[in-house]
JSON list of C-alpha atoms in Angstrom, two decimals:
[
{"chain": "A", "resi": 1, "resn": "UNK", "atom": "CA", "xyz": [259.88, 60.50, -113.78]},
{"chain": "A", "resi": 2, "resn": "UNK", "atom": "CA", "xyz": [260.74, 61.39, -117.08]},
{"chain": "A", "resi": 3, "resn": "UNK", "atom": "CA", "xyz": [261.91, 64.78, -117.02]},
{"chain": "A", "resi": 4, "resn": "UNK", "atom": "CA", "xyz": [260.82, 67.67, -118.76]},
{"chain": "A", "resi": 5, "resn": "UNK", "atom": "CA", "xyz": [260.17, 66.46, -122.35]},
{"chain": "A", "resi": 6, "resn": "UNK", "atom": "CA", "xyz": [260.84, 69.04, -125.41]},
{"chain": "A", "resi": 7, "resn": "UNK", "atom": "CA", "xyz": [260.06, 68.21, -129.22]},
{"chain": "A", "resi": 8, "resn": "UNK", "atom": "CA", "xyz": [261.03, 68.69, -131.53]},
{"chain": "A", "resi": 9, "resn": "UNK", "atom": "CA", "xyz": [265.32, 67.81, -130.44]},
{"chain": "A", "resi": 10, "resn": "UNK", "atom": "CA", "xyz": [266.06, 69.12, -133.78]},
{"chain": "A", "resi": 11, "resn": "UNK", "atom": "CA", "xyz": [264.05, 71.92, -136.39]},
{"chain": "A", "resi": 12, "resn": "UNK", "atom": "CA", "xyz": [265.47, 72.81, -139.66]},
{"chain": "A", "resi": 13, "resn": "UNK", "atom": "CA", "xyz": [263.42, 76.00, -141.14]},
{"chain": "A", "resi": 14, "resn": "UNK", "atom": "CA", "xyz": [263.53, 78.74, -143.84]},
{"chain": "A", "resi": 15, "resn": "UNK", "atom": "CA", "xyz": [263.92, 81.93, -143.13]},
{"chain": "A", "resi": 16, "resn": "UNK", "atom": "CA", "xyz": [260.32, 83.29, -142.78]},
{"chain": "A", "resi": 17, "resn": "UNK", "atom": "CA", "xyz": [258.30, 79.90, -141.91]},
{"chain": "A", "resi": 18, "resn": "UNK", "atom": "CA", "xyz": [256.66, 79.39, -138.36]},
{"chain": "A", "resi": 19, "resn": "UNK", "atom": "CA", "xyz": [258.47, 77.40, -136.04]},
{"chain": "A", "resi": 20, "resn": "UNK", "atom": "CA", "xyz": [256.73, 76.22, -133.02]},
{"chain": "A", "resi": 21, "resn": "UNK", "atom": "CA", "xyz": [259.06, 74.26, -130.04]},
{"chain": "A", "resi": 22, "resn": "UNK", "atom": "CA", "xyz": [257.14, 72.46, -127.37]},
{"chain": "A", "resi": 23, "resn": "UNK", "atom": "CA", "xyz": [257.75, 71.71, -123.84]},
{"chain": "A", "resi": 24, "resn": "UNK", "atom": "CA", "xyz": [255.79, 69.23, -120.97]},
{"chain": "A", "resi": 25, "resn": "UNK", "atom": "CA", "xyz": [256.56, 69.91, -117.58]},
{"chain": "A", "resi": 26, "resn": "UNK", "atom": "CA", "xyz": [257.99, 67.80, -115.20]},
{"chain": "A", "resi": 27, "resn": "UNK", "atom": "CA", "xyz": [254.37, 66.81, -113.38]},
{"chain": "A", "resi": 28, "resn": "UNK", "atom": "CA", "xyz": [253.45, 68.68, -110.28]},
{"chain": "A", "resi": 29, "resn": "UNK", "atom": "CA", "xyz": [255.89, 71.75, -111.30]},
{"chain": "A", "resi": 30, "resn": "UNK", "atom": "CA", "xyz": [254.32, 75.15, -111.18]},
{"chain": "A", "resi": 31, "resn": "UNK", "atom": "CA", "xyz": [256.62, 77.20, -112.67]},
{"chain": "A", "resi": 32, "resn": "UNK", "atom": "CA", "xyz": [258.00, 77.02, -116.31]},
{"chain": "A", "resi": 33, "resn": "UNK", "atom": "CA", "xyz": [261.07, 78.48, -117.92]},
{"chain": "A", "resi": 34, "resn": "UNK", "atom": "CA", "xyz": [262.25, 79.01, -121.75]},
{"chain": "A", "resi": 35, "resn": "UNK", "atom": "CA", "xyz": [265.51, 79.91, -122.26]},
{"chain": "A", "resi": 36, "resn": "UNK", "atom": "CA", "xyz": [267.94, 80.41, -125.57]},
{"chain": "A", "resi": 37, "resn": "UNK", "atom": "CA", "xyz": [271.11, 79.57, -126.00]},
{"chain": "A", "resi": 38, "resn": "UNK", "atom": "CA", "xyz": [273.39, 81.24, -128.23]},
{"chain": "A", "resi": 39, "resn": "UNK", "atom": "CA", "xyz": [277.99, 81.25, -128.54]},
{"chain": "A", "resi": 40, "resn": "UNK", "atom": "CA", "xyz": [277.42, 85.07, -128.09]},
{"chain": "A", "resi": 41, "resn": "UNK", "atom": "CA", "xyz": [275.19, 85.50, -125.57]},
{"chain": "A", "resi": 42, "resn": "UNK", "atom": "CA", "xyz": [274.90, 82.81, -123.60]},
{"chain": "A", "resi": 43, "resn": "UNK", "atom": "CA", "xyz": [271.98, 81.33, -121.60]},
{"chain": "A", "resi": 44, "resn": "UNK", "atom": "CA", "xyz": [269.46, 83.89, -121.67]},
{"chain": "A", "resi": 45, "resn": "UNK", "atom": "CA", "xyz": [265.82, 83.88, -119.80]},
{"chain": "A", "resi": 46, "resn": "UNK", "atom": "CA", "xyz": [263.17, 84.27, -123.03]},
{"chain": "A", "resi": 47, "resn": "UNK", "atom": "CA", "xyz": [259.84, 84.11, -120.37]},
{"chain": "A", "resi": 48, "resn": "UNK", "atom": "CA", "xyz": [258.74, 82.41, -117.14]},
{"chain": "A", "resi": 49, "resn": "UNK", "atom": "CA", "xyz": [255.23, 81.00, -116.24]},
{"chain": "A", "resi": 50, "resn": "UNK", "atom": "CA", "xyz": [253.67, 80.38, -112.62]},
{"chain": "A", "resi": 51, "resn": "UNK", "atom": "CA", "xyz": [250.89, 78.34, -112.35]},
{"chain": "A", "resi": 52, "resn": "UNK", "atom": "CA", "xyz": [250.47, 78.66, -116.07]},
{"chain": "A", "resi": 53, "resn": "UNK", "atom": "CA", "xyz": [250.54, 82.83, -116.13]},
{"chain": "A", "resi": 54, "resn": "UNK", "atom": "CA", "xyz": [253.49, 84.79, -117.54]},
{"chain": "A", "resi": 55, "resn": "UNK", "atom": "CA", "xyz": [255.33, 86.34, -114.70]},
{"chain": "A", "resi": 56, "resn": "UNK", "atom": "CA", "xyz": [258.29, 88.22, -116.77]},
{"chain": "A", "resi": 57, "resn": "UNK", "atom": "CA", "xyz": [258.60, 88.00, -120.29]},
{"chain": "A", "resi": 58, "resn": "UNK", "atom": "CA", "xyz": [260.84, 91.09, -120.43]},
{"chain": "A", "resi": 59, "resn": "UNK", "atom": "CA", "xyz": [263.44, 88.60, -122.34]},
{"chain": "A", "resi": 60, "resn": "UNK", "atom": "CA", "xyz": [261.50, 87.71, -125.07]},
{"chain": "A", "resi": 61, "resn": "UNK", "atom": "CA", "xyz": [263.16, 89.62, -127.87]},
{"chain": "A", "resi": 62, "resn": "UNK", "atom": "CA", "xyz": [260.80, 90.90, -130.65]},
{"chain": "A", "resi": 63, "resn": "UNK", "atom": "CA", "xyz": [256.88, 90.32, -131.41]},
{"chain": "A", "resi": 64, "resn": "UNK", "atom": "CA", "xyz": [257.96, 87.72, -133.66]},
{"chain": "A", "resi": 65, "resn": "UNK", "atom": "CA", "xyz": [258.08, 85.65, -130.30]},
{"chain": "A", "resi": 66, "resn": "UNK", "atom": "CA", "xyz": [255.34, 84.07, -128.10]},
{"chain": "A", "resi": 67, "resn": "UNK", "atom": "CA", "xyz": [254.66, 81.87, -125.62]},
{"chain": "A", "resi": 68, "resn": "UNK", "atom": "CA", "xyz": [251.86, 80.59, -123.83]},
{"chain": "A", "resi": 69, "resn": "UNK", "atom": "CA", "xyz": [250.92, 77.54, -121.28]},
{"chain": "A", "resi": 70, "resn": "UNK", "atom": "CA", "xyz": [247.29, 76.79, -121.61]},
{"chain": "A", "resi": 71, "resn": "UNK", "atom": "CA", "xyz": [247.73, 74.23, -119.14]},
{"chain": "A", "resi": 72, "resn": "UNK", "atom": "CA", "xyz": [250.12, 72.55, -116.61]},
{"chain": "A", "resi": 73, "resn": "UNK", "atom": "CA", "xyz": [251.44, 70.59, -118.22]},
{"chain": "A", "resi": 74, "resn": "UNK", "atom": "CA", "xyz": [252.40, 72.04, -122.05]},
{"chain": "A", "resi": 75, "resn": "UNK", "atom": "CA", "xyz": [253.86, 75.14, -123.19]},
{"chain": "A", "resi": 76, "resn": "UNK", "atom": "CA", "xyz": [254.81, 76.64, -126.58]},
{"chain": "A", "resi": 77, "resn": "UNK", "atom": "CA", "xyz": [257.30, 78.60, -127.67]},
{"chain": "A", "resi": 78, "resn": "UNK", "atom": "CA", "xyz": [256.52, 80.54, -131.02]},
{"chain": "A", "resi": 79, "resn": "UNK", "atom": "CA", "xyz": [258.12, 81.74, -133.43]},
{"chain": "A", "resi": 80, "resn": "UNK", "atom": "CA", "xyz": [256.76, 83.69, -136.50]},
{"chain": "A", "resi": 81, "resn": "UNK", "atom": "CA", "xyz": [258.85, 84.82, -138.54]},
{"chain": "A", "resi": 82, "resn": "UNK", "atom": "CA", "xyz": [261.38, 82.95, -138.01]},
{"chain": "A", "resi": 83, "resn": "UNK", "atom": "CA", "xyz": [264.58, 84.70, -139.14]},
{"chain": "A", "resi": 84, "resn": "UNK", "atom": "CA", "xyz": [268.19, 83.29, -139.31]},
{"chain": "A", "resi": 85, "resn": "UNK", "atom": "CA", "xyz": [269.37, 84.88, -135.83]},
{"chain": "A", "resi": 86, "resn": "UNK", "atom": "CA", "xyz": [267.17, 82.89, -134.34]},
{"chain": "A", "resi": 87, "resn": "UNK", "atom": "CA", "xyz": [268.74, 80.02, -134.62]},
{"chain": "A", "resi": 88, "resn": "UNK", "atom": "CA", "xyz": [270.18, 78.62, -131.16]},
{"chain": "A", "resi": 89, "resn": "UNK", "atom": "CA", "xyz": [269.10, 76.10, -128.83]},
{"chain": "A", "resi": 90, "resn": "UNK", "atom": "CA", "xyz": [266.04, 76.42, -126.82]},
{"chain": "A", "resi": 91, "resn": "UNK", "atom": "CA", "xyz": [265.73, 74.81, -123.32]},
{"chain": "A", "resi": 92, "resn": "UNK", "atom": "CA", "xyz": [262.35, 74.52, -120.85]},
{"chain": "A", "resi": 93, "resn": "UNK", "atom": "CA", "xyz": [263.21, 74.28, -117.69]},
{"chain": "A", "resi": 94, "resn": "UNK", "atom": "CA", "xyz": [260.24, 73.82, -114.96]},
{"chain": "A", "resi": 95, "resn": "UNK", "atom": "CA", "xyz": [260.26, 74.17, -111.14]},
{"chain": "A", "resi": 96, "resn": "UNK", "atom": "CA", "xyz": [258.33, 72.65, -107.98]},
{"chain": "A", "resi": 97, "resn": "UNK", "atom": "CA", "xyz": [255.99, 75.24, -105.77]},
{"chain": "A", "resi": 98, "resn": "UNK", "atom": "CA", "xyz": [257.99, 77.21, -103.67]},
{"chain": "A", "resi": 99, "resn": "UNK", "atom": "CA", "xyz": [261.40, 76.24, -105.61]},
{"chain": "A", "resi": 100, "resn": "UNK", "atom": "CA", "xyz": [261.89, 78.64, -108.62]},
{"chain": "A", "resi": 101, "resn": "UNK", "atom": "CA", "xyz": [265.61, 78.44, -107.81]},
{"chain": "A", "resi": 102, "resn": "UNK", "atom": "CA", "xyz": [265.83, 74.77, -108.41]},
{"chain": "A", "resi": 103, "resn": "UNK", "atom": "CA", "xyz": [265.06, 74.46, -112.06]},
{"chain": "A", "resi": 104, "resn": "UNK", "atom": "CA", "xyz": [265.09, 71.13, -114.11]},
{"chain": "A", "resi": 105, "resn": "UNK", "atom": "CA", "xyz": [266.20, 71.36, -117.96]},
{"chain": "A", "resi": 106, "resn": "UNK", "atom": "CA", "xyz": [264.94, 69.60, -120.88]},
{"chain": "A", "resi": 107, "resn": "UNK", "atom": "CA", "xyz": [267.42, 68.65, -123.23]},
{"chain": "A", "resi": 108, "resn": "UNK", "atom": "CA", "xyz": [266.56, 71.38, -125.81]},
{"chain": "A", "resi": 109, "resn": "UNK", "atom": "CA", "xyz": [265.53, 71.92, -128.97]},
{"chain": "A", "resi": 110, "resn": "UNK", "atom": "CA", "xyz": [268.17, 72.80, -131.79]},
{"chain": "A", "resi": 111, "resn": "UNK", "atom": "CA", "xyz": [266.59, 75.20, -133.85]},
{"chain": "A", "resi": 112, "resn": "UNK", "atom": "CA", "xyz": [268.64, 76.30, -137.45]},
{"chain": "A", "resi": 113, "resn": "UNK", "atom": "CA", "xyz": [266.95, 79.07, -139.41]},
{"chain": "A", "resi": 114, "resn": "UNK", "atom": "CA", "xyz": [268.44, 79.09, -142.81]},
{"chain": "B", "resi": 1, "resn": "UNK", "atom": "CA", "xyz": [271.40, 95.14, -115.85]},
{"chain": "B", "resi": 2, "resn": "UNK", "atom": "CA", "xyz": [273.50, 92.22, -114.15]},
{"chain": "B", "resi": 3, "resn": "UNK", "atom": "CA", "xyz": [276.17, 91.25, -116.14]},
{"chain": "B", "resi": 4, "resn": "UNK", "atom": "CA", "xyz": [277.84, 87.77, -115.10]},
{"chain": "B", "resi": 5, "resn": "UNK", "atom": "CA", "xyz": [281.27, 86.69, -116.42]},
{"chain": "B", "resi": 6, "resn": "UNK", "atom": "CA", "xyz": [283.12, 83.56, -115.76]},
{"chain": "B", "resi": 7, "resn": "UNK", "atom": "CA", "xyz": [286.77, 82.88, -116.21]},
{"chain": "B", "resi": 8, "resn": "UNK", "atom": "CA", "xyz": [288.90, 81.53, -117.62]},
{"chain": "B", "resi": 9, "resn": "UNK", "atom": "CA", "xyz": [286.00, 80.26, -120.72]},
{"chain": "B", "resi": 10, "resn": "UNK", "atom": "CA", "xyz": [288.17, 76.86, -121.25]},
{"chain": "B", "resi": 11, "resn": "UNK", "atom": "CA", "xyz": [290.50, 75.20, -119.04]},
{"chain": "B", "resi": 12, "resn": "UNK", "atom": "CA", "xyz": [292.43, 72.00, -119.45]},
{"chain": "B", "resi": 13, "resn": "UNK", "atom": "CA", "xyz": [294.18, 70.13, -116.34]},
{"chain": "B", "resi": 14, "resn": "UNK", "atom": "CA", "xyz": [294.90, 66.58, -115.77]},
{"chain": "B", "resi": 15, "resn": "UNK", "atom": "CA", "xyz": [293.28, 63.77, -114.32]},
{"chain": "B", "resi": 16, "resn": "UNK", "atom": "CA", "xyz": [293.48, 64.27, -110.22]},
{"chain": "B", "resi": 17, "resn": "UNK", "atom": "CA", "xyz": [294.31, 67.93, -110.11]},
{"chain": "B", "resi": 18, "resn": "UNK", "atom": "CA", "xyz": [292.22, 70.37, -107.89]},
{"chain": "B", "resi": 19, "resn": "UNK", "atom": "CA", "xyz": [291.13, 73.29, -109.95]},
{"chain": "B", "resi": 20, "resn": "UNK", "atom": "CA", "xyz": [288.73, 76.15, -109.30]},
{"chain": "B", "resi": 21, "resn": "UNK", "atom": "CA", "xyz": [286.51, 78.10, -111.46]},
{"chain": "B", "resi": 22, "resn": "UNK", "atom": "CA", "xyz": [285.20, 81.57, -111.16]},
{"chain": "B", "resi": 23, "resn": "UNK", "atom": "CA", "xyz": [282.10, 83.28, -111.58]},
{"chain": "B", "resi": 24, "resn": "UNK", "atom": "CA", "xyz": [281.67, 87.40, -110.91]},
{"chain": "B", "resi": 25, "resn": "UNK", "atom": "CA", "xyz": [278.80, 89.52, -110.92]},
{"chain": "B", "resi": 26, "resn": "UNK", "atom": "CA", "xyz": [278.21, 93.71, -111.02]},
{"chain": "B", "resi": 27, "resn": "UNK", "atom": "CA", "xyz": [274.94, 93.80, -108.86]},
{"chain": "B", "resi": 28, "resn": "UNK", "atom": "CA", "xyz": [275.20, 92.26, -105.20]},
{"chain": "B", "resi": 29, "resn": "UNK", "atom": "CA", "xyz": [271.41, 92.37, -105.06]},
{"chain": "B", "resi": 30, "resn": "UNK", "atom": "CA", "xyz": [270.81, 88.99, -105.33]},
{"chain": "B", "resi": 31, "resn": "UNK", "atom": "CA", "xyz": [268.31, 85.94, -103.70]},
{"chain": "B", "resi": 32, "resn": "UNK", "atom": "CA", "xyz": [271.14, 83.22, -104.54]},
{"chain": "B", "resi": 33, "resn": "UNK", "atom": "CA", "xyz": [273.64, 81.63, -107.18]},
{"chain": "B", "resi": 34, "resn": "UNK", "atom": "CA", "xyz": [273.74, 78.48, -109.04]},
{"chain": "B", "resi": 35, "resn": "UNK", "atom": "CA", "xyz": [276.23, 76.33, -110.96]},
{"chain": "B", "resi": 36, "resn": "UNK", "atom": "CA", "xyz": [275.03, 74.31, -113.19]},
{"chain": "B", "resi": 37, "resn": "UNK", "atom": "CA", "xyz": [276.88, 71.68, -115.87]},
{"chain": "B", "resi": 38, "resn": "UNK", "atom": "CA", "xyz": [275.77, 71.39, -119.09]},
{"chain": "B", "resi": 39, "resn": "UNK", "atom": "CA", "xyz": [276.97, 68.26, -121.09]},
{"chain": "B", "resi": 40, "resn": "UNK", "atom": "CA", "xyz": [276.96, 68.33, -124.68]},
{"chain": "B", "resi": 41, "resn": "UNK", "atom": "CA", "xyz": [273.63, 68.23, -126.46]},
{"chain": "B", "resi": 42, "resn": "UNK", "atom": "CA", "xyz": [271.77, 67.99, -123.39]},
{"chain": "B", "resi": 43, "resn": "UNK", "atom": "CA", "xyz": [270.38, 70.91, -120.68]},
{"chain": "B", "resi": 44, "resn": "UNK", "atom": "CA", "xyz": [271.42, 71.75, -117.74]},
{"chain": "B", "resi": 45, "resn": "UNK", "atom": "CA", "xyz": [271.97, 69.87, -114.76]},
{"chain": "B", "resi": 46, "resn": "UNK", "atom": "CA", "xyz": [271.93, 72.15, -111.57]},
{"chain": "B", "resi": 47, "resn": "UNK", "atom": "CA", "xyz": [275.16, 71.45, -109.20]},
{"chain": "B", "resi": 48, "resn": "UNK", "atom": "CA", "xyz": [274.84, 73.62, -105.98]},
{"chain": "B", "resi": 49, "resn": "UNK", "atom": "CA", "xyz": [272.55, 76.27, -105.02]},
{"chain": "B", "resi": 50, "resn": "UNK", "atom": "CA", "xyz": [274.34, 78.97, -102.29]},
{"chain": "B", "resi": 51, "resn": "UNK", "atom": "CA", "xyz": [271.56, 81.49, -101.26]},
{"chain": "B", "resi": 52, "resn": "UNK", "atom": "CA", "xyz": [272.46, 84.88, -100.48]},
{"chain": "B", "resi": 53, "resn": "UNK", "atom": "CA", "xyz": [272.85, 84.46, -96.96]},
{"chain": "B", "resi": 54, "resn": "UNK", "atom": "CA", "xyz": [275.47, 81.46, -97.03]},
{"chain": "B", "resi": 55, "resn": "UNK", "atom": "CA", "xyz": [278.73, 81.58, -97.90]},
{"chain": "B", "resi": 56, "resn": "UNK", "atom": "CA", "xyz": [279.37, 78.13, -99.04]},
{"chain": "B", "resi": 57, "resn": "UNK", "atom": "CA", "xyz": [277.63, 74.92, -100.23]},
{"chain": "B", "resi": 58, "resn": "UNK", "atom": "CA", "xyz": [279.29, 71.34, -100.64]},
{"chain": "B", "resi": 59, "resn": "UNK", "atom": "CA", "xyz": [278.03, 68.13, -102.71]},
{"chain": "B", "resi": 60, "resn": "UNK", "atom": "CA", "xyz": [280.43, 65.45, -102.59]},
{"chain": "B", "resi": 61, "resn": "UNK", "atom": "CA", "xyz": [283.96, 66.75, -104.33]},
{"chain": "B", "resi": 62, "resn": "UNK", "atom": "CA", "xyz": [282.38, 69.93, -105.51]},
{"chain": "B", "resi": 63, "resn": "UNK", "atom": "CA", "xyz": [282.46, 73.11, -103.05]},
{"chain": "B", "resi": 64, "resn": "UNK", "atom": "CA", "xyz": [281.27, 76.18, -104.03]},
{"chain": "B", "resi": 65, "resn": "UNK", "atom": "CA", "xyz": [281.59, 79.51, -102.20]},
{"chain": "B", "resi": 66, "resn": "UNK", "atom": "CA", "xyz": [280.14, 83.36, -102.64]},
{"chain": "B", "resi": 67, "resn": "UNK", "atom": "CA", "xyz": [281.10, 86.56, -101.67]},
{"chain": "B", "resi": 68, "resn": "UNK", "atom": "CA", "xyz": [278.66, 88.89, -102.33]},
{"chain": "B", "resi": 69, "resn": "UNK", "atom": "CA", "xyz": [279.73, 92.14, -101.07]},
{"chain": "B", "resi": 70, "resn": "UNK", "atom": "CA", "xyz": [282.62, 91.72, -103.88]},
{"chain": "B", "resi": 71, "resn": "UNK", "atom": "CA", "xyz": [280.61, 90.14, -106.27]},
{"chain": "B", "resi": 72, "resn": "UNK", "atom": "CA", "xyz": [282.17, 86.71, -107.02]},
{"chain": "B", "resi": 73, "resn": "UNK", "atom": "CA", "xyz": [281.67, 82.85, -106.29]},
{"chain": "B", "resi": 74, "resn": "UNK", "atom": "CA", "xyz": [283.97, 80.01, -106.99]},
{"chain": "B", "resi": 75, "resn": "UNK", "atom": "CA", "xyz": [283.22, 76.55, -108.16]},
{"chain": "B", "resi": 76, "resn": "UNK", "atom": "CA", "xyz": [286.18, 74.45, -106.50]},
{"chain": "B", "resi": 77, "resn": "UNK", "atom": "CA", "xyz": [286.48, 70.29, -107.95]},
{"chain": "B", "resi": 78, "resn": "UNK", "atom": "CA", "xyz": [288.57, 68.27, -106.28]},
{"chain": "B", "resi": 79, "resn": "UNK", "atom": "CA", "xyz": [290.43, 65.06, -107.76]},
{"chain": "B", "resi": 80, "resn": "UNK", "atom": "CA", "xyz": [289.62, 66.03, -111.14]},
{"chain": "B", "resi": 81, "resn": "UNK", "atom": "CA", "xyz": [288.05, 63.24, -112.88]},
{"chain": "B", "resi": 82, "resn": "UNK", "atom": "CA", "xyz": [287.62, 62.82, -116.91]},
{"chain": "B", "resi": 83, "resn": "UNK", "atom": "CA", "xyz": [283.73, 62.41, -115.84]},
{"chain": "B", "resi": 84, "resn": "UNK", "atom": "CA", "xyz": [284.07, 66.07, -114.85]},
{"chain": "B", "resi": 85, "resn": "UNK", "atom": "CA", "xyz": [284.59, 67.19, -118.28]},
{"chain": "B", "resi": 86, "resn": "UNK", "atom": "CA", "xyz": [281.85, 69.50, -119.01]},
{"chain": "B", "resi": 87, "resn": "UNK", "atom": "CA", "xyz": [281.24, 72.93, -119.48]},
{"chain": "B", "resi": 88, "resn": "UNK", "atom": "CA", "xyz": [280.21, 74.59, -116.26]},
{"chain": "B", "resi": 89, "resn": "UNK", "atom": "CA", "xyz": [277.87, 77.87, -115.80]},
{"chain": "B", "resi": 90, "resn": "UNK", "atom": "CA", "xyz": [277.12, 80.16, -113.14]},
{"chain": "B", "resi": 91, "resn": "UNK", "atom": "CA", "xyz": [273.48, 81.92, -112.63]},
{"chain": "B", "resi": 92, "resn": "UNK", "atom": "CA", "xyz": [272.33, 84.73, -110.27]},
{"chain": "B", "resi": 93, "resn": "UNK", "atom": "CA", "xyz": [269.28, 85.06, -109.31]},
{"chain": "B", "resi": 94, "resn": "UNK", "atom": "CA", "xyz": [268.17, 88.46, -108.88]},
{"chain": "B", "resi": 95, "resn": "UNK", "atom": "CA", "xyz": [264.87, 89.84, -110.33]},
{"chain": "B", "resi": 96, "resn": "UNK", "atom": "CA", "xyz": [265.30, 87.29, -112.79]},
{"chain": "B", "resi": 97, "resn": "UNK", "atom": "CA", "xyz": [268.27, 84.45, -113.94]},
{"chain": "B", "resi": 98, "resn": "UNK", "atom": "CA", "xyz": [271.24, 85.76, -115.58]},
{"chain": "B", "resi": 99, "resn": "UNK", "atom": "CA", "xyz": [273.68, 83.52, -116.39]},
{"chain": "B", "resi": 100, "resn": "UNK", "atom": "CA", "xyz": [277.30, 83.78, -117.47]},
{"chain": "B", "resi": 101, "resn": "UNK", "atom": "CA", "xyz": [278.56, 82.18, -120.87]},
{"chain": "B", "resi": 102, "resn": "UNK", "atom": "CA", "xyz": [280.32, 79.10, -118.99]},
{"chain": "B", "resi": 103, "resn": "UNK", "atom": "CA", "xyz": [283.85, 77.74, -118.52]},
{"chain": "B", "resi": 104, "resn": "UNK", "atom": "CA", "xyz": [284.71, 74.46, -120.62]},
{"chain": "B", "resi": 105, "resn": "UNK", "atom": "CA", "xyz": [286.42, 72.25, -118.73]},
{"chain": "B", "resi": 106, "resn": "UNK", "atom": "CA", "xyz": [288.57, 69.52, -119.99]},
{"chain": "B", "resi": 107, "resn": "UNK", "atom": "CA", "xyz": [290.17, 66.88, -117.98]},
{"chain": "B", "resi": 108, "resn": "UNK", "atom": "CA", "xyz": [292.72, 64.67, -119.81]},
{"chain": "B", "resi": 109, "resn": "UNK", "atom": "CA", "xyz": [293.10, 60.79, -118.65]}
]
């Protein structure tokens, strides 16, 4: 299995450009997680998916941010426009039926708005 | 809002020693609680899950209790090993995840 795959590992942007992170599920998972990471704050919950419909996106910050799963097996994470608080690492996470509480992590994706 | 905080945020011990980390929590209401270790540059790998109604889990040299009536669970490692060096986080799982800003652990050869 390879995991839950995110691209890009690394984004470099200027202040005010779109950034878009991706994420593929682990296969067979129903539920999908984006988090942010920040020094500051910590791991924090952005927005969670079940069987590809947003359950609680109470953490997304701003309008500037969206996501959405069109399918099972690929979410996006959106960001437009980016601004240089933004900048932290991003992490999917996805889980099997039944198992929200056991959560696999991609590696994340880097993200440094300058 | 649940607010999680772990202590101490860095610790360094030597190779062997048995060392404990803590986790606390302001809202009891909760399903379970995780620890998870995140290595650098990568995500997170979860450790032990302890559901509401348990007071301890154990995987190998990591036990990990919870008391939820006070609001706290411990991550315990036994026989340190430099492997272990990571930093370690703590989640509750309530309405939703909140987790605390992590402990870095550092164990010296």
């Amino acid at each position: 299995d390879a995991g839950v795959i995110q691209s890009p590992r690394h984004e470099v942007t200027e202040m005010g450009q779109e950034v878009t992170l991706r994420c593929k599920p682990i296969s067979g998972h129903n539920s999908l997680f984006w988090y942010r990471q920040t020094m500051m704050r910590g791991l924090e919950l952005l927005i969670y998916f079940n069987n590809n419909v947003p359950i609680d996106d109470s953490g997304m910050p701003e309008d500037r941010f969206s996501a959405k799963m069109p399918n099972a097996s690929f979410s996006t994470l959106k960001i437009q426009p980016s601004e240089p608080r933004d900048s932290a690492v991003y992490f999917c996470a996805s889980s099997p039926p039944g198992r929200e509480e056991t959560q696999y992590f991609g590696p994340g994706t880097r993200l440094t708005v300058l | 809002k649940q607010e999680v905080t772990q202590i101490p945020a860095a610790l360094s011990v030597p190779e062997g020693e048995n060392l404990v980390l803590n986790c606390s929590f302001t809202d009891s209401a909760i399903y379970n609680l995780q620890w998870f270790r995140q290595d650098p540059g990568k995500g997170l790998t979860s450790l032990l899950l302890i559901q509401s109604s348990q007071r301890e889990q154990t995987s190998g040299r990591l036990n990990a209790s919870l008391d939820k009536s006070s609001g706290r669970s411990t991550l315990y490692i036994a026989a340190s090993q430099p492997g272990d060096s990571a930093t370690y986080l703590c989640a509750v799982n309530g309405n939703q995840f909140y987790f605390g800003t992590g402990t870095s652990l550092t164990v010296i050869p």
